[in-house]
CSV table of C-alpha atoms in Angstrom, one decimal:
chain,number,residue,atom,x,y,z
A,808,MET,CA,0.0,0.0,0.0
A,809,THR,CA,1.3,3.5,-0.9
A,810,HIS,CA,1.2,6.3,1.6
A,811,ARG,CA,1.3,10.0,0.8
A,812,GLN,CA,1.9,13.3,2.6
A,813,ARG,CA,1.5,16.8,1.2
A,814,ILE,CA,4.7,18.9,1.2
A,815,ASP,CA,4.5,22.5,2.4
A,816,PHE,CA,6.3,24.0,-0.6
A,817,SER,CA,5.1,25.9,-3.6
A,818,THR,CA,6.4,26.0,-7.2
A,819,ARG,CA,5.0,25.9,-10.7
A,820,GLN,CA,8.0,24.2,-12.3
A,821,ALA,CA,8.2,20.5,-12.4
A,822,GLY,CA,11.8,20.8,-13.6
A,823,PHE,CA,12.6,22.5,-10.3
A,824,VAL,CA,11.2,19.5,-8.4
A,825,TYR,CA,13.2,17.1,-10.6
A,826,ASP,CA,16.5,19.0,-10.1
A,827,ALA,CA,15.9,19.1,-6.3
A,828,ILE,CA,14.9,15.5,-5.8
A,829,VAL,CA,17.0,13.7,-8.6
A,830,GLY,CA,19.6,16.1,-9.8
A,831,ASP,CA,22.5,14.2,-11.5
A,832,ASP,CA,21.5,10.8,-10.1
A,833,SER,CA,22.0,8.1,-12.8
A,834,CYS,CA,18.9,6.2,-11.8
A,835,GLY,CA,16.4,9.0,-11.7
A,836,PHE,CA,13.1,9.2,-13.5
A,837,TRP,CA,10.5,11.9,-14.4
A,838,VAL,CA,7.3,10.6,-16.0
A,839,VAL,CA,4.6,13.0,-17.0
A,840,ASP,CA,1.1,11.7,-17.5
A,841,HIS,CA,-0.9,14.1,-19.8
A,842,ALA,CA,-3.6,11.6,-20.4
A,843,ALA,CA,-5.4,12.1,-17.0
A,844,GLU,CA,-7.7,15.1,-16.2
A,845,CYS,CA,-4.8,16.6,-14.2
A,846,THR,CA,-1.3,16.5,-15.7
A,847,THR,CA,0.9,14.8,-13.1
A,848,SER,CA,4.6,14.3,-12.9
A,849,TYR,CA,6.1,11.3,-11.1
A,850,ILE,CA,9.7,12.1,-10.0
A,851,GLY,CA,12.2,10.1,-8.0
A,852,VAL,CA,15.1,7.7,-7.9
A,853,GLY,CA,15.0,3.9,-8.2
A,854,ARG,CA,17.4,1.0,-8.1
A,855,PRO,CA,18.1,-1.2,-11.1
A,856,SER,CA,15.8,-4.2,-11.1
A,857,ASP,CA,14.2,-6.8,-13.3
A,858,LEU,CA,10.5,-6.8,-14.0
A,859,PRO,CA,8.5,-8.8,-11.4
A,860,GLU,CA,8.3,-12.6,-12.0
A,861,PRO,CA,4.9,-14.0,-13.1
A,862,GLN,CA,4.0,-15.3,-9.7
A,863,GLN,CA,4.2,-11.8,-8.3
A,864,THR,CA,1.4,-10.6,-10.5
A,865,ALA,CA,-0.6,-13.8,-10.9
A,866,SER,CA,-3.3,-12.9,-8.3
A,867,TRP,CA,-4.2,-9.3,-9.1
A,868,PRO,CA,-7.3,-7.9,-7.5
A,869,GLU,CA,-10.6,-8.6,-9.4
A,870,THR,CA,-12.3,-5.5,-8.2
A,871,GLY,CA,-11.8,-1.7,-8.4
A,872,THR,CA,-11.5,0.6,-11.4
A,873,LYS,CA,-8.9,3.1,-10.1
A,874,GLY,CA,-5.3,2.3,-11.0
A,875,ARG,CA,-4.2,4.5,-13.8
A,876,GLU,CA,-1.7,6.3,-11.6
A,877,PHE,CA,1.7,5.1,-10.5
A,878,ARG,CA,1.6,3.9,-6.9
A,879,GLY,CA,5.1,2.4,-6.5
A,880,GLY,CA,6.6,-0.6,-8.2
A,881,TRP,CA,8.7,-0.4,-11.4
A,882,ILE,CA,9.4,2.4,-13.9
A,883,GLY,CA,11.4,1.8,-17.1
A,884,TRP,CA,11.5,0.7,-20.7
A,885,ILE,CA,11.7,-2.4,-22.9
A,886,GLY,CA,13.7,-1.9,-26.0
A,887,TYR,CA,12.5,-3.3,-29.4
A,888,ASP,CA,15.9,-5.0,-29.1
A,889,LYS,CA,15.2,-6.5,-25.6
A,890,ASP,CA,18.8,-6.4,-24.5
A,891,ASP,CA,18.4,-2.6,-24.5
A,892,SER,CA,15.9,-2.6,-21.6
A,893,CYS,CA,16.0,-0.9,-18.2
A,894,TRP,CA,13.8,-1.1,-15.1
A,895,LEU,CA,14.0,0.8,-11.8
A,896,ALA,CA,12.4,-0.5,-8.6
A,897,VAL,CA,10.7,2.4,-6.9
A,898,GLU,CA,9.7,2.6,-3.2
A,899,LYS,CA,9.6,6.3,-2.7
A,900,PHE,CA,8.8,9.2,-5.0
A,901,VAL,CA,7.0,12.5,-5.3
A,902,THR,CA,4.1,13.7,-7.5
A,903,PHE,CA,3.7,17.2,-8.8
A,904,GLU,CA,0.3,18.4,-10.1
A,905,HIS,CA,1.0,20.8,-12.9
A,906,GLU,CA,-2.2,22.9,-12.6
A,907,SER,CA,-2.1,23.4,-8.9
A,908,GLY,CA,1.6,23.1,-8.1
A,909,LYS,CA,0.9,20.7,-5.3
A,910,ILE,CA,3.7,18.3,-4.3
A,911,ASP,CA,3.1,15.0,-2.4
A,912,ALA,CA,5.7,12.6,-1.0
A,913,HIS,CA,4.8,8.9,-1.5
A,914,THR,CA,6.3,5.7,0.0
A,915,VAL,CA,5.6,2.0,-0.2
A,916,ASP,CA,7.8,0.5,2.5
A,917,SER,CA,9.9,3.4,3.7
A,918,ASP,CA,9.1,5.7,6.6
A,919,LEU,CA,6.8,8.4,5.1
A,920,THR,CA,7.6,11.0,7.8
A,921,VAL,CA,11.3,10.7,7.2
A,922,TRP,CA,10.9,10.8,3.4
A,923,ALA,CA,8.6,13.9,3.5
A,924,ALA,CA,11.1,15.7,5.6
A,925,GLU,CA,13.9,14.8,3.2
A,926,VAL,CA,11.9,16.0,0.3
A,927,GLU,CA,11.1,19.4,1.9
A,928,THR,CA,14.8,19.8,2.8
A,929,LEU,CA,15.9,19.0,-0.8
A,930,LEU,CA,13.4,21.5,-2.2
A,931,LEU,CA,14.6,24.3,0.2
A,932,GLN,CA,18.2,23.6,-0.4
A,933,HIS,CA,17.8,23.7,-4.2
A,934,LEU,CA,15.9,27.0,-3.9
A,935,GLN,CA,18.7,28.5,-1.9
A,936,HIS,CA,21.4,27.4,-4.3
A,937,LEU,CA,19.6,28.1,-7.5
A,938,GLN,CA,21.4,30.8,-9.5
A,939,ASN,CA,19.0,30.9,-12.5
A,940,ASP,CA,15.6,29.6,-13.6
A,941,GLY,CA,16.8,26.0,-13.9
A,942,CYS,CA,17.0,26.0,-17.7
A,943,GLU,CA,20.2,25.4,-19.6
A,944,SER,CA,22.5,28.5,-20.0
A,945,GLY,CA,24.2,29.8,-23.0
A,946,GLU,CA,23.4,29.5,-26.7
A,947,GLN,CA,23.1,26.0,-28.2
A,948,THR,CA,25.1,25.1,-31.2
A,949,THR,CA,23.1,23.7,-34.1
A,950,LEU,CA,24.3,20.3,-35.1
A,951,THR,CA,23.5,18.2,-38.2
A,952,ALA,CA,22.4,14.6,-37.6
A,953,GLN,CA,23.9,11.7,-39.5
A,954,SER,CA,21.4,9.3,-41.1
A,955,ARG,CA,21.8,5.6,-41.1
A,956,ASP,CA,20.1,5.5,-44.6
A,957,SER,CA,20.0,8.1,-47.3
A,958,PRO,CA,16.5,8.9,-48.7
A,959,GLU,CA,17.5,6.9,-51.8
A,960,HIS,CA,18.5,3.8,-49.7
A,961,TYR,CA,15.3,4.2,-47.6
A,962,ARG,CA,13.4,4.1,-50.9
A,963,ARG,CA,15.1,0.7,-51.7
A,964,ILE,CA,14.1,-0.5,-48.2
A,965,ILE,CA,10.5,0.4,-49.0
A,966,ALA,CA,10.8,-1.4,-52.3
A,967,SER,CA,12.0,-4.5,-50.5
A,968,ALA,CA,9.1,-4.3,-48.1
A,969,GLN,CA,6.7,-4.1,-51.0
A,970,ASP,CA,8.3,-7.0,-52.8
A,971,ALA,CA,7.7,-9.1,-49.6
A,972,ILE,CA,4.1,-7.9,-49.5
A,973,ARG,CA,3.7,-8.7,-53.2
A,974,ALA,CA,5.1,-12.2,-52.6
A,975,GLY,CA,2.4,-12.8,-49.9
A,976,ASP,CA,4.8,-12.8,-46.9
A,977,ALA,CA,3.1,-9.9,-45.2
A,978,TYR,CA,0.2,-7.6,-45.5
A,979,GLN,CA,2.0,-4.6,-44.1
A,980,LEU,CA,5.5,-3.8,-42.8
A,981,CYS,CA,6.6,-1.0,-40.5
A,982,VAL,CA,10.1,0.0,-41.8
A,983,THR,CA,12.3,2.3,-39.8
A,984,THR,CA,15.6,4.2,-39.9
A,985,ARG,CA,17.8,6.1,-37.5
A,986,PHE,CA,19.4,9.5,-37.1
A,987,SER,CA,22.4,9.9,-34.8
A,988,VAL,CA,24.0,13.0,-33.3
A,989,ARG,CA,27.4,13.0,-31.6
A,990,GLY,CA,27.8,15.1,-28.4
A,991,ASP,CA,27.7,15.2,-24.6
A,992,PHE,CA,24.0,15.6,-24.1
A,993,ASP,CA,22.3,16.2,-20.7
A,994,PRO,CA,19.0,14.3,-20.9
A,995,ARG,CA,17.4,16.8,-18.6
A,996,TYR,CA,17.8,19.6,-21.0
A,997,VAL,CA,16.7,17.5,-24.0
A,998,PHE,CA,13.5,16.5,-22.0
A,999,ARG,CA,12.7,20.1,-21.1
A,1000,ARG,CA,12.8,21.1,-24.8
A,1001,MET,CA,10.7,18.1,-25.8
A,1002,LEU,CA,8.1,19.0,-23.1
A,1003,GLU,CA,7.4,22.3,-25.0
A,1004,LYS,CA,5.2,20.1,-27.2
A,1005,PRO,CA,4.3,17.1,-25.1
A,1006,GLY,CA,2.7,13.8,-26.1
A,1007,ARG,CA,0.1,11.7,-24.3
A,1008,ARG,CA,2.8,10.4,-21.9
A,1009,SER,CA,6.3,11.8,-21.6
A,1010,ALA,CA,9.3,10.5,-19.7
A,1011,LEU,CA,12.9,10.9,-18.8
A,1012,ILE,CA,14.3,7.7,-17.5
A,1013,ARG,CA,18.0,7.2,-16.7
A,1014,GLY,CA,19.6,3.8,-16.3
A,1015,SER,CA,23.3,4.3,-15.4
A,1016,SER,CA,25.0,5.4,-18.6
A,1017,ARG,CA,21.8,5.2,-20.7
A,1018,ALA,CA,18.8,7.4,-20.9
A,1019,LEU,CA,15.4,7.5,-22.7
A,1020,VAL,CA,13.7,10.8,-23.4
A,1021,VAL,CA,10.3,10.5,-25.0
A,1022,THR,CA,7.0,12.4,-25.6
A,1023,SER,CA,4.8,9.6,-27.0
A,1024,PRO,CA,1.3,10.1,-28.4
A,1025,GLU,CA,0.6,6.3,-28.5
A,1026,ALA,CA,-0.6,4.1,-25.6
A,1027,PHE,CA,0.7,0.5,-25.8
A,1028,LEU,CA,-0.9,-1.3,-22.9
A,1029,SER,CA,-3.1,0.0,-20.1
A,1030,ILE,CA,-3.9,-2.6,-17.4
A,1031,SER,CA,-6.2,-1.8,-14.5
A,1032,PRO,CA,-6.4,-3.6,-11.1
A,1033,SER,CA,-9.7,-5.0,-12.2
A,1034,ARG,CA,-7.8,-6.7,-15.1
A,1035,SER,CA,-9.2,-4.7,-18.0
A,1036,VAL,CA,-6.6,-4.1,-20.7
A,1037,SER,CA,-6.6,-1.8,-23.6
A,1038,THR,CA,-4.2,-0.8,-26.5
A,1039,SER,CA,-4.5,2.1,-28.8
A,1040,PRO,CA,-2.5,1.6,-32.1
A,1041,ILE,CA,-1.7,4.5,-34.3
A,1042,LYS,CA,-1.4,4.1,-38.0
A,1043,GLY,CA,-1.8,7.0,-40.4
A,1044,THR,CA,-0.1,10.4,-40.3
A,1045,ARG,CA,-0.5,13.8,-41.8
A,1046,PRO,CA,1.5,17.0,-41.0
A,1047,ARG,CA,-0.3,20.0,-39.4
A,1048,GLY,CA,-1.5,22.6,-41.9
A,1049,LYS,CA,0.0,26.0,-42.4
A,1050,SER,CA,-3.5,27.6,-42.0
A,1051,ALA,CA,-6.7,26.6,-40.2
A,1052,SER,CA,-8.3,25.6,-43.5
A,1053,GLU,CA,-5.4,23.5,-44.7
A,1054,ASP,CA,-5.2,21.9,-41.3
A,1055,ARG,CA,-8.9,20.8,-41.5
A,1056,ALA,CA,-8.3,19.6,-45.1
A,1057,LEU,CA,-5.4,17.4,-44.0
A,1058,ARG,CA,-7.4,16.0,-41.1
A,1059,ARG,CA,-10.3,15.1,-43.4
A,1060,GLU,CA,-8.0,13.6,-46.0
A,1061,LEU,CA,-6.3,11.4,-43.3
A,1062,LYS,CA,-9.7,10.3,-42.1
A,1063,SER,CA,-10.9,9.3,-45.6
A,1064,ASP,CA,-7.7,7.9,-47.1
A,1065,PRO,CA,-8.3,4.2,-48.0
A,1066,LYS,CA,-4.6,3.3,-47.7
A,1067,GLU,CA,-4.3,4.8,-44.2
A,1068,ARG,CA,-7.6,3.3,-43.1
A,1069,ALA,CA,-6.5,-0.1,-44.4
A,1070,GLU,CA,-3.2,0.1,-42.6
A,1071,ASN,CA,-4.9,1.0,-39.3
A,1072,VAL,CA,-7.5,-1.7,-39.5
A,1073,MET,CA,-4.8,-4.3,-40.3
A,1074,ILE,CA,-3.1,-3.5,-37.0
A,1075,VAL,CA,-6.4,-3.4,-35.1
A,1076,ASP,CA,-7.0,-6.9,-36.3
A,1077,LEU,CA,-3.5,-8.0,-35.2
A,1078,MET,CA,-3.9,-6.4,-31.7
A,1079,ARG,CA,-7.3,-8.1,-31.4
A,1080,ASN,CA,-5.6,-11.4,-32.1
A,1081,ASP,CA,-2.8,-10.7,-29.6
A,1082,LEU,CA,-5.2,-9.8,-26.8
A,1083,THR,CA,-7.6,-12.7,-27.6
A,1084,ARG,CA,-4.8,-15.1,-26.5
A,1085,VAL,CA,-4.7,-13.7,-23.0
A,1086,CYS,CA,-8.3,-12.4,-22.5
A,1087,ARG,CA,-11.5,-14.0,-21.5
A,1088,ALA,CA,-13.5,-15.4,-24.4
A,1089,GLY,CA,-15.8,-12.8,-26.0
A,1090,SER,CA,-14.3,-9.8,-24.0
A,1091,VAL,CA,-12.2,-8.3,-26.8
A,1092,THR,CA,-13.9,-5.4,-28.5
A,1093,THR,CA,-13.0,-2.3,-30.5
A,1094,PRO,CA,-14.7,0.7,-28.9
A,1095,ARG,CA,-12.9,3.2,-31.0
A,1096,LEU,CA,-12.0,2.8,-34.7
A,1097,LEU,CA,-10.3,5.2,-37.0
A,1098,HIS,CA,-10.4,8.3,-34.8
A,1099,VAL,CA,-8.2,11.3,-35.8
A,1100,GLU,CA,-6.1,12.7,-32.9
A,1101,THR,CA,-4.3,16.0,-33.4
A,1102,HIS,CA,-0.8,16.6,-31.9
A,1103,PRO,CA,1.6,19.6,-32.1
A,1104,HIS,CA,3.3,18.4,-35.3
A,1105,VAL,CA,0.9,15.8,-36.8
A,1106,HIS,CA,-2.6,14.4,-37.2
A,1107,GLN,CA,-2.7,10.7,-36.6
A,1108,LEU,CA,-5.3,7.9,-37.1
A,1109,VAL,CA,-6.0,6.0,-33.8
A,1110,SER,CA,-8.1,3.0,-32.8
A,1111,GLU,CA,-8.6,1.3,-29.5
A,1112,VAL,CA,-8.9,-2.4,-28.6
A,1113,THR,CA,-10.0,-3.6,-25.1
A,1114,GLY,CA,-10.5,-6.8,-23.3
A,1115,VAL,CA,-10.6,-8.5,-19.8
A,1116,LEU,CA,-7.6,-10.7,-18.9
A,1117,GLU,CA,-8.0,-14.3,-17.9
A,1118,PRO,CA,-7.6,-14.9,-14.1
A,1119,ARG,CA,-4.2,-16.6,-14.2
A,1120,VAL,CA,-2.6,-14.5,-16.9
A,1121,SER,CA,0.5,-12.7,-15.6
A,1122,LEU,CA,2.1,-9.5,-16.8
A,1123,ARG,CA,4.8,-11.4,-18.6
A,1124,ASP,CA,2.1,-13.5,-20.4
A,1125,VAL,CA,0.5,-10.3,-21.6
A,1126,LEU,CA,3.9,-8.9,-22.8
A,1127,ALA,CA,4.8,-12.2,-24.5
A,1128,SER,CA,1.5,-12.1,-26.5
A,1129,THR,CA,1.6,-8.4,-27.4
A,1130,PHE,CA,5.2,-7.2,-27.6
A,1131,PRO,CA,6.5,-5.7,-29.8
A,1132,ALA,CA,3.4,-3.8,-30.7
A,1133,GLY,CA,1.9,-4.5,-34.1
A,1134,SER,CA,2.0,-0.9,-35.0
A,1135,MET,CA,5.8,-1.1,-35.0
A,1136,THR,CA,6.1,-4.5,-36.8
A,1137,GLY,CA,3.3,-5.1,-39.4
A,1138,ALA,CA,1.1,-8.1,-40.1
A,1139,PRO,CA,1.3,-11.0,-39.7
A,1140,LYS,CA,3.5,-10.1,-36.7
A,1141,GLN,CA,6.1,-12.9,-36.6
A,1142,SER,CA,6.5,-12.9,-40.3
A,1143,ALA,CA,6.9,-9.1,-40.2
A,1144,ILE,CA,9.5,-9.3,-37.4
A,1145,ASN,CA,11.6,-11.8,-39.4
A,1146,LEU,CA,11.4,-9.8,-42.6
A,1147,LEU,CA,12.3,-6.5,-41.0
A,1148,ALA,CA,15.4,-8.0,-39.4
A,1149,ASN,CA,16.7,-8.6,-43.0
A,1150,ILE,CA,15.2,-5.5,-44.6
A,1151,GLU,CA,16.3,-2.8,-42.2
A,1152,SER,CA,19.9,-1.5,-42.1
A,1153,GLY,CA,20.5,-2.1,-38.3
A,1154,PRO,CA,19.0,-2.6,-34.9
A,1155,ARG,CA,16.3,-0.3,-33.4
A,1156,GLY,CA,17.5,-0.3,-29.9
A,1157,ARG,CA,15.2,1.6,-27.5
A,1158,TYR,CA,13.1,3.0,-30.4
A,1159,ALA,CA,9.9,1.1,-31.2
A,1160,GLY,CA,9.8,-0.6,-27.7
A,1161,CYS,CA,7.7,0.6,-24.8
A,1162,PHE,CA,8.1,2.5,-21.5
A,1163,GLY,CA,6.1,3.4,-18.5
A,1164,TRP,CA,5.3,1.9,-15.1
A,1165,VAL,CA,4.1,-1.4,-13.5
A,1166,ASN,CA,2.4,-1.1,-10.1
A,1167,ARG,CA,2.8,-3.8,-7.4
A,1168,ASP,CA,-0.8,-4.9,-7.9
A,1169,GLY,CA,0.0,-5.7,-11.5
A,1170,SER,CA,-1.8,-2.7,-13.0
A,1171,ALA,CA,0.4,-1.0,-15.6
A,1172,GLU,CA,0.6,2.0,-18.0
A,1173,LEU,CA,2.9,1.4,-20.9
A,1174,SER,CA,3.3,3.6,-24.0
A,1175,MET,CA,5.1,3.3,-27.3
A,1176,THR,CA,8.7,4.5,-27.5
A,1177,ILE,CA,8.2,6.8,-30.5
A,1178,ARG,CA,9.0,10.5,-30.7
A,1179,SER,CA,12.0,9.6,-28.6
A,1180,VAL,CA,15.6,10.3,-28.1
A,1181,ALA,CA,18.0,7.6,-26.8
A,1182,VAL,CA,21.0,9.1,-25.0
A,1183,ASP,CA,24.2,7.2,-24.5
A,1184,ARG,CA,27.7,8.4,-23.7
A,1185,GLY,CA,28.9,10.7,-26.5
A,1186,ILE,CA,25.9,10.0,-28.8
A,1187,ALA,CA,22.2,10.2,-29.1
A,1188,TYR,CA,19.9,8.7,-31.7
A,1189,VAL,CA,16.3,9.2,-33.0
A,1190,GLY,CA,14.3,6.5,-34.7
A,1191,ALA,CA,11.5,7.1,-37.2
A,1192,GLY,CA,9.6,5.1,-39.7
A,1193,GLY,CA,6.2,4.2,-41.1
A,1194,GLY,CA,3.9,1.5,-42.2
A,1195,ILE,CA,4.3,0.2,-45.8
A,1196,THR,CA,1.5,-1.4,-47.8
A,1197,ILE,CA,1.5,-2.5,-51.4
A,1198,ASP,CA,0.2,0.9,-52.5
A,1199,SER,CA,2.5,3.1,-50.4
A,1200,GLU,CA,4.0,6.1,-52.2
A,1201,PRO,CA,7.8,6.1,-51.5
A,1202,GLU,CA,8.1,9.9,-51.6
A,1203,ARG,CA,5.3,10.3,-49.0
A,1204,GLU,CA,6.9,7.6,-46.8
A,1205,ILE,CA,10.3,9.4,-46.9
A,1206,ALA,CA,8.7,12.8,-46.1
A,1207,GLU,CA,6.8,11.2,-43.2
A,1208,VAL,CA,10.0,9.8,-41.7
A,1209,ALA,CA,11.6,13.3,-41.9
A,1210,LEU,CA,8.5,14.9,-40.4
A,1211,LYS,CA,8.6,12.5,-37.4
A,1212,ALA,CA,12.3,12.8,-36.8
A,1213,GLN,CA,12.4,16.6,-37.0
A,1214,ALA,CA,11.1,17.5,-33.5
A,1215,PRO,CA,13.2,15.0,-31.4
A,1216,LEU,CA,16.3,16.1,-33.3
A,1217,ALA,CA,15.5,19.7,-32.6
A,1218,ALA,CA,15.4,18.8,-28.9
A,1219,LEU,CA,19.1,17.8,-29.3
A,1220,GLY,CA,19.9,21.1,-31.0
A,1221,ALA,CA,20.2,19.2,-34.3
A,1222,ARG,CA,18.7,19.4,-37.8
A,1223,LEU,CA,18.0,16.8,-40.4
A,1224,PRO,CA,20.7,16.0,-42.9
A,1225,GLU,CA,20.2,18.2,-46.0
A,1226,GLU,CA,18.9,15.5,-48.2
A,1227,TRP,CA,16.3,14.5,-45.6
A,1228,GLU,CA,15.4,18.1,-44.9
A,1229,ASN,CA,14.7,18.5,-48.7
A,1230,ALA,CA,12.4,15.4,-48.5
A,1231,ARG,CA,10.5,16.9,-45.5
A,1232,VAL,CA,9.7,20.2,-47.2
A,1233,ARG,CA,8.7,18.6,-50.5
A,1234,ASP,CA,5.0,19.0,-51.3
A,1235,VAL,CA,4.0,15.3,-51.3
A,1236,TRP,CA,0.7,15.4,-49.3
A,1237,HIS,CA,-1.6,16.4,-52.2
A,1238,VAL,CA,-4.4,17.7,-50.0
A,1239,GLY,CA,-7.7,16.8,-51.7
A,1240,ARG,CA,-6.3,14.3,-54.1
A,1241,SER,CA,-8.5,11.6,-55.6
A,1242,GLU,CA,-9.1,8.5,-53.5
A,1243,GLN,CA,-8.5,6.5,-56.6
A,1244,THR,CA,-4.7,6.7,-55.8
A,1245,HIS,CA,-5.0,4.2,-53.0
A,1246,ARG,CA,-8.2,2.4,-54.0
A,1247,ARG,CA,-6.5,-1.0,-54.0
A,1248,GLY,CA,-5.4,-0.6,-50.4
A,1249,SER,CA,-8.9,-0.7,-49.0
A,1250,GLY,CA,-9.1,-4.5,-48.6
A,1251,CYS,CA,-7.6,-5.1,-45.2
A,1252,THR,CA,-8.7,-8.3,-43.4
A,1253,ARG,CA,-5.8,-10.3,-42.0
């Protein structure tokens, strides 16, 4: 059971709280939940740990609906390449409510009175020693990222994916690439810049010499204490318009595009299949299909699949059935994973995995690791990609990759390589084009 105590300290800056409580600790975390009615930051320091074993989550409570908040347990990430994963066991932390500025100390097993007093001391000490507003000082040098693939080579990757689809080995493949920037980056500053345009859930998680910085719009798995589970795959993207009328037109075009709709429904079908293996018979439904969500840089097509987990299913069972998410592989999933290992130019690392928290009662909130920056010693990288179908237009797919990579790279103080920047600004979206272009992509059952 988690205990909490209100801290008698006032601030409007979550970054101030992070600097005071975590500072330079190499096992610190800062997770921001924008999905709830009140935006909440979870801030603290954990110790390196594995995820709980199945027996620790096999008897979750069958009642109760509240459980979307973190209450102590594990915070971390699972990389698409699973050897690039990190989890922190958390027994004490603080929450910061962005709208009210309220700060609470939380403990699981530790003495709450002692922890609350320590938190207040740390906040006061940081206030006394703060010489500026907590943001990075000085001007930032603009860097140029290095791309793993040139646009021309990425075009050949798309062609290979379409050859595999044409041969009947897959219906859809999510192909990706990577942009790297060399430098000594402080993940805190990168995260603050990314928070200027946050996603559904954002996080800065440090695991010794590695860090993950992410502002993700896509929920992977949400598991409540009552064992309901949901996933919200995103497939289909358009840039934001330069005017209100163009923005509305791009939104309408995304909603009606047969290729994007087909791509989205394929992944919905895949996720329904994944959840059916671990959910009660007849409980898997699709309450939301082909809904357009608007984010700072893009419009995206989102659906939702829900179910109720079987009584003896563990968290690891759920992850074994659903990870990696179908929106980052393609369909059928195992065939897509095998094909992508040969088609793509290198590993994905942290990108295309998931991050978030797992509570001690087995409830969990995990989001997709997209719109992210992986920070290592001396280098950082940004992954980006998109779903390919038989009717995908290579120029559009290349422009979409550049669009998705632009904001995370900007948080590093970096710009796209010139050839990718040229691809980003090229007019390939054809607002209002005829649906005939993608007519063949509308058949989409797995």
